[in-house]
mmCIF file of C-alpha atoms in Angstrom:
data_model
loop_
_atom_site.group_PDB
_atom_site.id
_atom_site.type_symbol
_atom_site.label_atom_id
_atom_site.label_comp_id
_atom_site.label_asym_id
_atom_site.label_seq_id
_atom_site.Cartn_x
_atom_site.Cartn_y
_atom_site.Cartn_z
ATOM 1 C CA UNK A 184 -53.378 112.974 113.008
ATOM 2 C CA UNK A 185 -53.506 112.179 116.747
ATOM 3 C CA UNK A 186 -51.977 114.705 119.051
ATOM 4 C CA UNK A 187 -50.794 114.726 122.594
ATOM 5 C CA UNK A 188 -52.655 117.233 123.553
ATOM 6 C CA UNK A 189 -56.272 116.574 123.424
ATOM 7 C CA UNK A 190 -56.928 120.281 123.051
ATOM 8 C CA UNK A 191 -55.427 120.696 120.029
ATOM 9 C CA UNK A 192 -58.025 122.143 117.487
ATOM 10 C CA UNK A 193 -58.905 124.163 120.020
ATOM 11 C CA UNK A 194 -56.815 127.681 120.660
ATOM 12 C CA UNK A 195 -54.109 126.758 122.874
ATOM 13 C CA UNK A 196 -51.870 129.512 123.346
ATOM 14 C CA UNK A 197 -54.020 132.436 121.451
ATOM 15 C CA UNK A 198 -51.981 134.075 119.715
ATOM 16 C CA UNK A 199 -53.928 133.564 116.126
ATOM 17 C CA UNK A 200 -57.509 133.192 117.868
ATOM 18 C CA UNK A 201 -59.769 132.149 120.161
ATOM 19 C CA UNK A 202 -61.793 128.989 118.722
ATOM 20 C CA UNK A 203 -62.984 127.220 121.177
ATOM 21 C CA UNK A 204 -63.318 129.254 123.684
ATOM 22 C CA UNK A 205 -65.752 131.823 125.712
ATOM 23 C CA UNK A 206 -65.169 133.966 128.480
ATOM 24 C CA UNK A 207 -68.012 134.776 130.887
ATOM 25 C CA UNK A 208 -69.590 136.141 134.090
ATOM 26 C CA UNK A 209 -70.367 134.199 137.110
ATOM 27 C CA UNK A 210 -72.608 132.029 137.680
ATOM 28 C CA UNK A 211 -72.133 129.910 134.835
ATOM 29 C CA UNK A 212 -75.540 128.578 132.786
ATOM 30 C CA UNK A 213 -77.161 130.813 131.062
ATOM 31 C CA UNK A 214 -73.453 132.327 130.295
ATOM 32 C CA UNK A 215 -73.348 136.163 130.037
ATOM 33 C CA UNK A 216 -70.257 135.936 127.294
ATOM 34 C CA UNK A 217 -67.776 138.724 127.599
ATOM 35 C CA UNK A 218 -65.072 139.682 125.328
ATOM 36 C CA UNK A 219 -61.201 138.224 126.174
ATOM 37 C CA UNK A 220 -59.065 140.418 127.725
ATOM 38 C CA UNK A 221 -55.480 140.366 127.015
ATOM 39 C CA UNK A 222 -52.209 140.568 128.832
ATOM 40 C CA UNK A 223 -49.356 142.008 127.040
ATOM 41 C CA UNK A 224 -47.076 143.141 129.383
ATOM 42 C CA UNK A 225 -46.205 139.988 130.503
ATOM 43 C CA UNK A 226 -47.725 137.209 128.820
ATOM 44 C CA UNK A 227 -46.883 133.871 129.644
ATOM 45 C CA UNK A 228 -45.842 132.759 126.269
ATOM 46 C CA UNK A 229 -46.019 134.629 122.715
ATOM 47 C CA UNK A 230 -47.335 137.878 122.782
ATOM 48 C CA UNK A 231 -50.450 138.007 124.761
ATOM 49 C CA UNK A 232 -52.233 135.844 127.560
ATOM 50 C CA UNK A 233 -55.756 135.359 128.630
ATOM 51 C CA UNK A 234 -57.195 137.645 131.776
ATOM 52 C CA UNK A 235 -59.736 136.300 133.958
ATOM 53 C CA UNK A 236 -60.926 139.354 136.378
ATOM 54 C CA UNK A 237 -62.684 138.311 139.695
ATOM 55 C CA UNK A 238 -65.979 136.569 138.950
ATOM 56 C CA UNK A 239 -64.881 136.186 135.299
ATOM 57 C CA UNK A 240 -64.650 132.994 133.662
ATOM 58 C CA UNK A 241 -63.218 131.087 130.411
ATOM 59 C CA UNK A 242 -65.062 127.434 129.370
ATOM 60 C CA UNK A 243 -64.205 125.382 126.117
ATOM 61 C CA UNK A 244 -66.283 123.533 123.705
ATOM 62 C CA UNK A 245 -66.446 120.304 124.128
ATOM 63 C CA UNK A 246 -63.687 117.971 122.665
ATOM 64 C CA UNK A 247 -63.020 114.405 122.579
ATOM 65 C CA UNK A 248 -61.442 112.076 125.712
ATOM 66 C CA UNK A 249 -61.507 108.218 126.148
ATOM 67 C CA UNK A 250 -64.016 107.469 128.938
ATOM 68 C CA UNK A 251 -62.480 106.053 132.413
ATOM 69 C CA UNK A 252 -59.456 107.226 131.706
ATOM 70 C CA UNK A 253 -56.696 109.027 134.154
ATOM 71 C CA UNK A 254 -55.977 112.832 131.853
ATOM 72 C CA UNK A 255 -53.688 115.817 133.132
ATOM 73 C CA UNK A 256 -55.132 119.862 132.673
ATOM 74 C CA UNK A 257 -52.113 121.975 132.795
ATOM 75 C CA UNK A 258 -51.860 125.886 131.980
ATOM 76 C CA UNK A 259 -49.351 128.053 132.695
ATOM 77 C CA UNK A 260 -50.383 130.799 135.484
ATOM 78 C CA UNK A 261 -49.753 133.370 137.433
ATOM 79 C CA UNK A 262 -52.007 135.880 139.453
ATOM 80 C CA UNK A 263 -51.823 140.142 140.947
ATOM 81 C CA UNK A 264 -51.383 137.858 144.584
ATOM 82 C CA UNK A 265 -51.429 134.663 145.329
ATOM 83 C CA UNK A 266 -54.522 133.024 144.776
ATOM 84 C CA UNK A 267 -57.012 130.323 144.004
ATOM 85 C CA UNK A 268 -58.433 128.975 140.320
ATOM 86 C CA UNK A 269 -61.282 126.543 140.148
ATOM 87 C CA UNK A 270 -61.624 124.261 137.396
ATOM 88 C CA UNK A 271 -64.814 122.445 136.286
ATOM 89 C CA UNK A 272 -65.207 119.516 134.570
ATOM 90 C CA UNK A 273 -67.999 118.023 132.933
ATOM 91 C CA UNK A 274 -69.800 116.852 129.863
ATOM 92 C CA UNK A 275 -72.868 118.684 130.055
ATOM 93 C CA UNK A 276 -72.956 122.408 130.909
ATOM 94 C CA UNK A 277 -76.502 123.269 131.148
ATOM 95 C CA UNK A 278 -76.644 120.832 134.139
ATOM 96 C CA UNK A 279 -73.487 121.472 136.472
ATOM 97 C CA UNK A 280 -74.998 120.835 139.760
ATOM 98 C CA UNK A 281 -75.945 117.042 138.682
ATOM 99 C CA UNK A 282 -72.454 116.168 136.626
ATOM 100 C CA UNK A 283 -69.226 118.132 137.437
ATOM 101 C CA UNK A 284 -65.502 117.402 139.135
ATOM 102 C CA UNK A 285 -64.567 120.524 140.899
ATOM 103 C CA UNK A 286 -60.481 121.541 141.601
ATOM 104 C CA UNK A 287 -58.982 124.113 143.219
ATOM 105 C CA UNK A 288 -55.531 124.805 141.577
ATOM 106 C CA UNK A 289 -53.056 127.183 143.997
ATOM 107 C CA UNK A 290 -51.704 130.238 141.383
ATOM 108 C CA UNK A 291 -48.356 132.261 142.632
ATOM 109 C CA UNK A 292 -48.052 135.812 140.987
ATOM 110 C CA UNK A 293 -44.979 134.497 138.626
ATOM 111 C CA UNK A 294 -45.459 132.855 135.950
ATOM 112 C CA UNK A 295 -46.003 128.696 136.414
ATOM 113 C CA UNK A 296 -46.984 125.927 134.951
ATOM 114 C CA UNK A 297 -49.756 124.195 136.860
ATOM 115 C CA UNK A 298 -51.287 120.734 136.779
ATOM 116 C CA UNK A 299 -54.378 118.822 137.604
ATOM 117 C CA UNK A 300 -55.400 115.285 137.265
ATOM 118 C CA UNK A 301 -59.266 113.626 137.077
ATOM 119 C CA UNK A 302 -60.727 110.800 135.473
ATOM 120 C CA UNK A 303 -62.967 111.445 132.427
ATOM 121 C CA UNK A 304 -66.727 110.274 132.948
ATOM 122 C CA UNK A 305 -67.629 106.948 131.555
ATOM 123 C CA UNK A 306 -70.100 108.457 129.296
ATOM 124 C CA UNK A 307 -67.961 110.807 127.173
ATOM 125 C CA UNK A 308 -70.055 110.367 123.964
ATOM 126 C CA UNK A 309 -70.599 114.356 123.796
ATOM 127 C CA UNK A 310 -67.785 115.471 124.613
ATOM 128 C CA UNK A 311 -66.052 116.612 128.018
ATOM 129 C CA UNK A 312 -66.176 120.426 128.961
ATOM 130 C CA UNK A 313 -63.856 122.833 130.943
ATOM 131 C CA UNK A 314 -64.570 125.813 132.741
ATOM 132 C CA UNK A 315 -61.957 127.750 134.149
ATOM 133 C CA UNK A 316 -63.092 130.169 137.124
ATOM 134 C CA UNK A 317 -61.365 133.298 139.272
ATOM 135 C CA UNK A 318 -63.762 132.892 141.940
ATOM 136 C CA UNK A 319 -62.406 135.865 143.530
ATOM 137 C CA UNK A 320 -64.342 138.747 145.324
ATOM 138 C CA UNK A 321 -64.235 141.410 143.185
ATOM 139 C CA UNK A 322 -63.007 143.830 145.878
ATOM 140 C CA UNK A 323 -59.879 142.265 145.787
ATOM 141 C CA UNK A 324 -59.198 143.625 142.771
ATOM 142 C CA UNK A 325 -57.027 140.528 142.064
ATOM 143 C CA UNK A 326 -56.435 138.935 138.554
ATOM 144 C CA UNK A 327 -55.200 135.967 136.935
ATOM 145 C CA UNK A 328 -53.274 135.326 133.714
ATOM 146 C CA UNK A 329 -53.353 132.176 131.969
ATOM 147 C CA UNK A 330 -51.873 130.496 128.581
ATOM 148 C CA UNK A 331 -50.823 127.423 126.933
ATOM 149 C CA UNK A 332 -53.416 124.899 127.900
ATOM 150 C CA UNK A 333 -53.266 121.401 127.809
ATOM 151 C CA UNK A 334 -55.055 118.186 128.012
ATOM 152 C CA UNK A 335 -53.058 114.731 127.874
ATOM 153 C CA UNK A 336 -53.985 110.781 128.836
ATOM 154 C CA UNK A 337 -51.870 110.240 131.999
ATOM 155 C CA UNK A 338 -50.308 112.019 135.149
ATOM 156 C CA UNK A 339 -48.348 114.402 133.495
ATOM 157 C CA UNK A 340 -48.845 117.228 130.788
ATOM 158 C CA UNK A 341 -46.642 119.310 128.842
ATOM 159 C CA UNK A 342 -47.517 121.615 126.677
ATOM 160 C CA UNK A 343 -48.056 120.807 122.749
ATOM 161 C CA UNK A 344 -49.420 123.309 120.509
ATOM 162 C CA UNK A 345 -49.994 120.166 117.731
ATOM 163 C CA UNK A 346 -48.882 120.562 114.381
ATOM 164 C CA UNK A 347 -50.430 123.620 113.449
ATOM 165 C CA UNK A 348 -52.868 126.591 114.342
ATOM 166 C CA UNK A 349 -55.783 127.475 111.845
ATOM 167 C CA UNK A 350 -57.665 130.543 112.461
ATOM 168 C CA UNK A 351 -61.172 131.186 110.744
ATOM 169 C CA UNK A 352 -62.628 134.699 111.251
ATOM 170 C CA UNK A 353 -65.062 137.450 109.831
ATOM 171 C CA UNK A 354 -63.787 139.917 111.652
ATOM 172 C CA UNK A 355 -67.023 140.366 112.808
ATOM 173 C CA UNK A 356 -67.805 139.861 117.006
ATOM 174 C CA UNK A 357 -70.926 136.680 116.162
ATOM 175 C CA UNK A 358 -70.678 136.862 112.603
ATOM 176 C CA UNK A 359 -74.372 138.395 112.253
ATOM 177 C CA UNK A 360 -74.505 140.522 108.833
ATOM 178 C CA UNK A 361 -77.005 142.242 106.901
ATOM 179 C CA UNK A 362 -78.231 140.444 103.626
ATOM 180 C CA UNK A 363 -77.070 142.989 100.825
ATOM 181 C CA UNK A 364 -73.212 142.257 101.176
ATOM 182 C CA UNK A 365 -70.526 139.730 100.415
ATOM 183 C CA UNK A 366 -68.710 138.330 103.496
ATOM 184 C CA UNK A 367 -64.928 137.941 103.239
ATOM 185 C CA UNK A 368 -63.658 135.018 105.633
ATOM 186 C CA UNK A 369 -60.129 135.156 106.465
ATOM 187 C CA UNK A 370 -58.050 131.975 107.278
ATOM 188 C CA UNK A 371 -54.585 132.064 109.139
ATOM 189 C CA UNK A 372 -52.211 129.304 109.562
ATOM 190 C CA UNK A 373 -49.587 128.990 111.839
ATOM 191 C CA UNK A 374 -47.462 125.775 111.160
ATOM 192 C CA UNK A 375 -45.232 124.474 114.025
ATOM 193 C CA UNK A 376 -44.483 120.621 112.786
ATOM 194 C CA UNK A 377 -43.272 120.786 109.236
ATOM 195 C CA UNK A 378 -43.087 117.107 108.886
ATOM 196 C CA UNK A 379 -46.908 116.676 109.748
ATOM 197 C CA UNK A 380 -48.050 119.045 107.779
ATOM 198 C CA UNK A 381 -47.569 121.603 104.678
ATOM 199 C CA UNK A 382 -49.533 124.430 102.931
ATOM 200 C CA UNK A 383 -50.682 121.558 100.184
ATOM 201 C CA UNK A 384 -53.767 119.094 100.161
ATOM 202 C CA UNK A 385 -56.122 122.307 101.875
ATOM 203 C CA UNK A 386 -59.581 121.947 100.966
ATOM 204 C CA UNK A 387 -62.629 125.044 101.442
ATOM 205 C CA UNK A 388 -65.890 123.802 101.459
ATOM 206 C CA UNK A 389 -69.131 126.612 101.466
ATOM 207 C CA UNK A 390 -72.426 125.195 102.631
ATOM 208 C CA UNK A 391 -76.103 126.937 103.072
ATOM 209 C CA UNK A 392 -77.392 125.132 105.905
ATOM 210 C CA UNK A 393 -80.526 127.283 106.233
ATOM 211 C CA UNK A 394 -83.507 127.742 104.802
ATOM 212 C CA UNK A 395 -82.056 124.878 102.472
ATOM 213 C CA UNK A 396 -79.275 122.833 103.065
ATOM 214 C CA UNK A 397 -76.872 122.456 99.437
ATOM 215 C CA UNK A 398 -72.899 123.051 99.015
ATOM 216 C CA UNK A 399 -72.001 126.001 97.017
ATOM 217 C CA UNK A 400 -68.448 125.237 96.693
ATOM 218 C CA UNK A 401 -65.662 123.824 97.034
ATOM 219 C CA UNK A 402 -61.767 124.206 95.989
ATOM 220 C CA UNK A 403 -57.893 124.180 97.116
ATOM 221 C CA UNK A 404 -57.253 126.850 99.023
ATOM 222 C CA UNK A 405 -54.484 128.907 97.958
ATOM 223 C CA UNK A 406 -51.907 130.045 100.664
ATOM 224 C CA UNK A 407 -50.284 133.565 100.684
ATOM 225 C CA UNK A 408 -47.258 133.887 103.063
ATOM 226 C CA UNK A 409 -47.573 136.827 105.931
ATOM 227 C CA UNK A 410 -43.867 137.109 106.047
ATOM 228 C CA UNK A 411 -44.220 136.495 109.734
ATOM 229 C CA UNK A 412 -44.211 132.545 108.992
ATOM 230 C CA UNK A 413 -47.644 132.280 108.590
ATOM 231 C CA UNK A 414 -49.995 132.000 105.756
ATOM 232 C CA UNK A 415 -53.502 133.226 105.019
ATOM 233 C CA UNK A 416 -56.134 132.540 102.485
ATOM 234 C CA UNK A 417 -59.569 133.674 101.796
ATOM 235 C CA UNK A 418 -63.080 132.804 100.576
ATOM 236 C CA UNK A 419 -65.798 134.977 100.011
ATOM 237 C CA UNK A 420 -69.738 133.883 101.212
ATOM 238 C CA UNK A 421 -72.222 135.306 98.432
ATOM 239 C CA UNK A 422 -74.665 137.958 99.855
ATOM 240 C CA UNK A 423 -78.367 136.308 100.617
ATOM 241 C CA UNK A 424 -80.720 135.917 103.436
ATOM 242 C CA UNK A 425 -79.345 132.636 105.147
ATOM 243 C CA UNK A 426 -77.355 130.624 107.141
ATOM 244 C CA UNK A 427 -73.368 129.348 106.028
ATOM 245 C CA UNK A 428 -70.691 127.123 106.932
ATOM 246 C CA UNK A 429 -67.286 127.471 105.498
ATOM 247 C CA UNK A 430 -64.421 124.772 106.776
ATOM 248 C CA UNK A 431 -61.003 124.655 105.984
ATOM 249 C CA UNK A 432 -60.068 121.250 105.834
ATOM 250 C CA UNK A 433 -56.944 119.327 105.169
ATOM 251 C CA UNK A 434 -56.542 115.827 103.349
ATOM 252 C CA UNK A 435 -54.940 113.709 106.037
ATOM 253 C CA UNK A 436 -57.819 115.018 108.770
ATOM 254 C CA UNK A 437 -59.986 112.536 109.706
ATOM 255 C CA UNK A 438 -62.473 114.768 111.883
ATOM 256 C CA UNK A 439 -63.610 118.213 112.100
ATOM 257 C CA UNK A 440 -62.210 121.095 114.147
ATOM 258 C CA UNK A 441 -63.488 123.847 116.008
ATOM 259 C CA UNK A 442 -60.782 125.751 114.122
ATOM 260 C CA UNK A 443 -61.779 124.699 111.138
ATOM 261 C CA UNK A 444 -65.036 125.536 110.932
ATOM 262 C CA UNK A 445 -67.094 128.630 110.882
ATOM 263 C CA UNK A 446 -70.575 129.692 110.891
ATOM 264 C CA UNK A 447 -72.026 132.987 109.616
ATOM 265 C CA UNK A 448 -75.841 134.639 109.755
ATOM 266 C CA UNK A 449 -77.097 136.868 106.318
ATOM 267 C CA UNK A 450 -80.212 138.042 107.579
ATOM 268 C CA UNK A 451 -82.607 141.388 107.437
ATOM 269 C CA UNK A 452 -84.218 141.817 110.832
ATOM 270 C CA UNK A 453 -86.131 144.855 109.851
ATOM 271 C CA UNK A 454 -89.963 143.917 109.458
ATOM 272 C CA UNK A 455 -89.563 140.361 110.839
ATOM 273 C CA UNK A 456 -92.562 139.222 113.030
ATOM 274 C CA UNK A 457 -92.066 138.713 116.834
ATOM 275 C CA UNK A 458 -89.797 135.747 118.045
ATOM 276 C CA UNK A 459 -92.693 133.605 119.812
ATOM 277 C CA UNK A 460 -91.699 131.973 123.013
ATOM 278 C CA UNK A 461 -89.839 128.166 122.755
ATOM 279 C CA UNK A 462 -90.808 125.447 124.649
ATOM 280 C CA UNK A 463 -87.687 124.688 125.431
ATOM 281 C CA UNK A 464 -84.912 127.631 126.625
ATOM 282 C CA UNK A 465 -83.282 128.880 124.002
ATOM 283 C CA UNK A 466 -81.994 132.158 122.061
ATOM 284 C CA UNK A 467 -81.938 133.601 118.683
ATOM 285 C CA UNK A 468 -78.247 133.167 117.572
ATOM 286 C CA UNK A 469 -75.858 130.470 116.877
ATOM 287 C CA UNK A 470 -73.777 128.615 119.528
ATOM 288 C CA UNK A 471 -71.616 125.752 117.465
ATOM 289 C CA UNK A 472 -71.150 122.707 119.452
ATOM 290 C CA UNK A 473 -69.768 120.958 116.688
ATOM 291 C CA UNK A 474 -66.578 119.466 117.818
ATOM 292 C CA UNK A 475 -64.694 116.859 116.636
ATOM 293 C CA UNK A 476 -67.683 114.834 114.950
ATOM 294 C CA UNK A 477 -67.651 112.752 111.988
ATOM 295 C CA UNK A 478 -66.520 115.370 108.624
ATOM 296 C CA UNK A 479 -70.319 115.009 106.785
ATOM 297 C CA UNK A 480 -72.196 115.406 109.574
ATOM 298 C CA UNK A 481 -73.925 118.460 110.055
ATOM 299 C CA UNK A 482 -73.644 121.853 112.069
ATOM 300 C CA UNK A 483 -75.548 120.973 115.699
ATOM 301 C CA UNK A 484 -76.644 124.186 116.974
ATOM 302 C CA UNK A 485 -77.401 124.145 120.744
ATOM 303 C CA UNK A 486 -80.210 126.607 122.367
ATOM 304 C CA UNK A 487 -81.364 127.283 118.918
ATOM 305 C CA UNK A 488 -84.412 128.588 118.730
ATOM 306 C CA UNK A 489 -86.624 125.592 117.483
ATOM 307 C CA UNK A 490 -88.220 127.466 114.240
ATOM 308 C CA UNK A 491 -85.034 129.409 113.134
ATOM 309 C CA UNK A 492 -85.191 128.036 109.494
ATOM 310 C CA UNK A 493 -88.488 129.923 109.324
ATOM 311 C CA UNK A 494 -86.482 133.355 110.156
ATOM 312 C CA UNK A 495 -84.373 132.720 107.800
ATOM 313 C CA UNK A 496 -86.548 131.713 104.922
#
């Protein structure tokens, strides 16, 4: 399935989750992540909308563009005064000085739908990244509310949710757990084109990808209306010391997700040896990059600590 909106797979307008998406502190790289605030008074669309706080910021994962090629960002927007967003883009965030378009987009304090137009890097092999930024001195006390983002080849973009929203979650803020209990993941779907897709032909798969790397199941998954027109399912992750990747997958996808995929950690920290230093800068913890690549390839974890297996073995 091919979307308009290349952002679709990605939260769009968050109303069943955030996948894809990280808010943050200023300056960008190393990101201090934050929690997402919510507007509810007033959202733009739904029931709640996205608050960036001076010196606050929201980036995506990366997700897939043609290179060379002429594509619209639109969200809808408003701010406590008028005001200024800047939006980044780029398709490497660790080195924004060296590869990233800057835009200043003009917000009014009702609610608008705002555009901006760039051409995507030739190279785009990885994956082109946004960052969305209230550059705003935090004396001014002034905030901005966005929602319903977009991303679509050409001059113009309107806002498509795509055929459906999938949600994955744990319910758990990283999805770190200790080894001696089962861990209930918890899909919701949220179906807006009927004719593109149904509750049949879903698919779980449960992987161990570390210390060993083998598939511990797989099977439909069986879809429970909400009653609020959604549907939810769930799968349960075996307790053990390890590292596991459960997707939700449909038959006619032809690529993988940030929605449909998560990652969780089983592991006892207790008694584990000092973390030596990396060569390389990194963290203990798991920041999925893996968006939109081919359906058998592996997890890529970025800033991983080079020896995690052995933490986990």
């Amino acid at each position: 399935m091919e979307p308009s909106n290349m952002l679709w797979g990605l939260s769009t307008d968050f109303e069943l989750s955030t996948a894809g998406w990280q808010t943050f502190l200023l300056p960008r790289y190393p990101p201090s992540l934050v929690d997402f605030e919510w507007e509810t008074s007033n959202p733009g669309t739904g029931t709640r909308s996205i608050v960036l706080r001076p010196g606050f910021g929201v980036n995506s994962f990366p997700f897939s563009v043609k290179p060379e090629t002429v594509s619209t960002f639109s969200i809808l927007a408003r701010a406590d005064r008028p005001g200024k967003l800047v939006l980044l883009t780029g398709v490497n965030p660790r080195v924004w000085e060296e590869d990233v378009e800057a835009f200043e987009i003009s917000i009014d304090t009702e609610w608008k739908r705002v555009y901006v137009s760039f051409q995507t890097p030739s190279d785009v092999s990885s994956g082109l990244f946004l960052l969305l930024e209230n550059q705003a001195d935090p004396e001014q006390a002034k905030n901005v509310y966005v929602d319903a983002f977009t991303v679509c080849e050409g001059s113009l973009a309107e806002y498509n949710p795509g055929p459906y929203q999938l949600d994955l979650t744990t319910g758990v803020f990283g999805n770190f757990f200790p080894i001696n209990q089962e861990v209930t993941v918890r899909a919701t779907l949220r179906i807006h084109d009927s004719a593109a897709i149904s509750t049949t032909g879903w698919n779980w798969t449960l992987n161990e990808v570390a210390p060993t790397e083998r598939t511990l199941l797989e099977e439909s998954i069986e879809w429970r209306a909400r009653g609020d027109g959604s549907f939810e399912a769930e799968i349960v992750v075996p307790a053990g010391q390890g590292m596991y990747r459960v997707v939700a997958l449909h038959d006619a996808d032809d690529r993988l997700m940030p929605c449909q995929e998560l990652l969780l950690t089983q592991a006892e920290f207790a008694g584990l040896p000092a973390i030596p230093d990396d060569p390389e800068h990194s963290f203990f913890g798991i920041h999925l990059m893996n968006t939109w690549m081919d359906i058998d390839r592996p997890p890529h974890f970025m800033n991983l600590h080079s020896n995690y297996k052995a933490f986990l073995a």
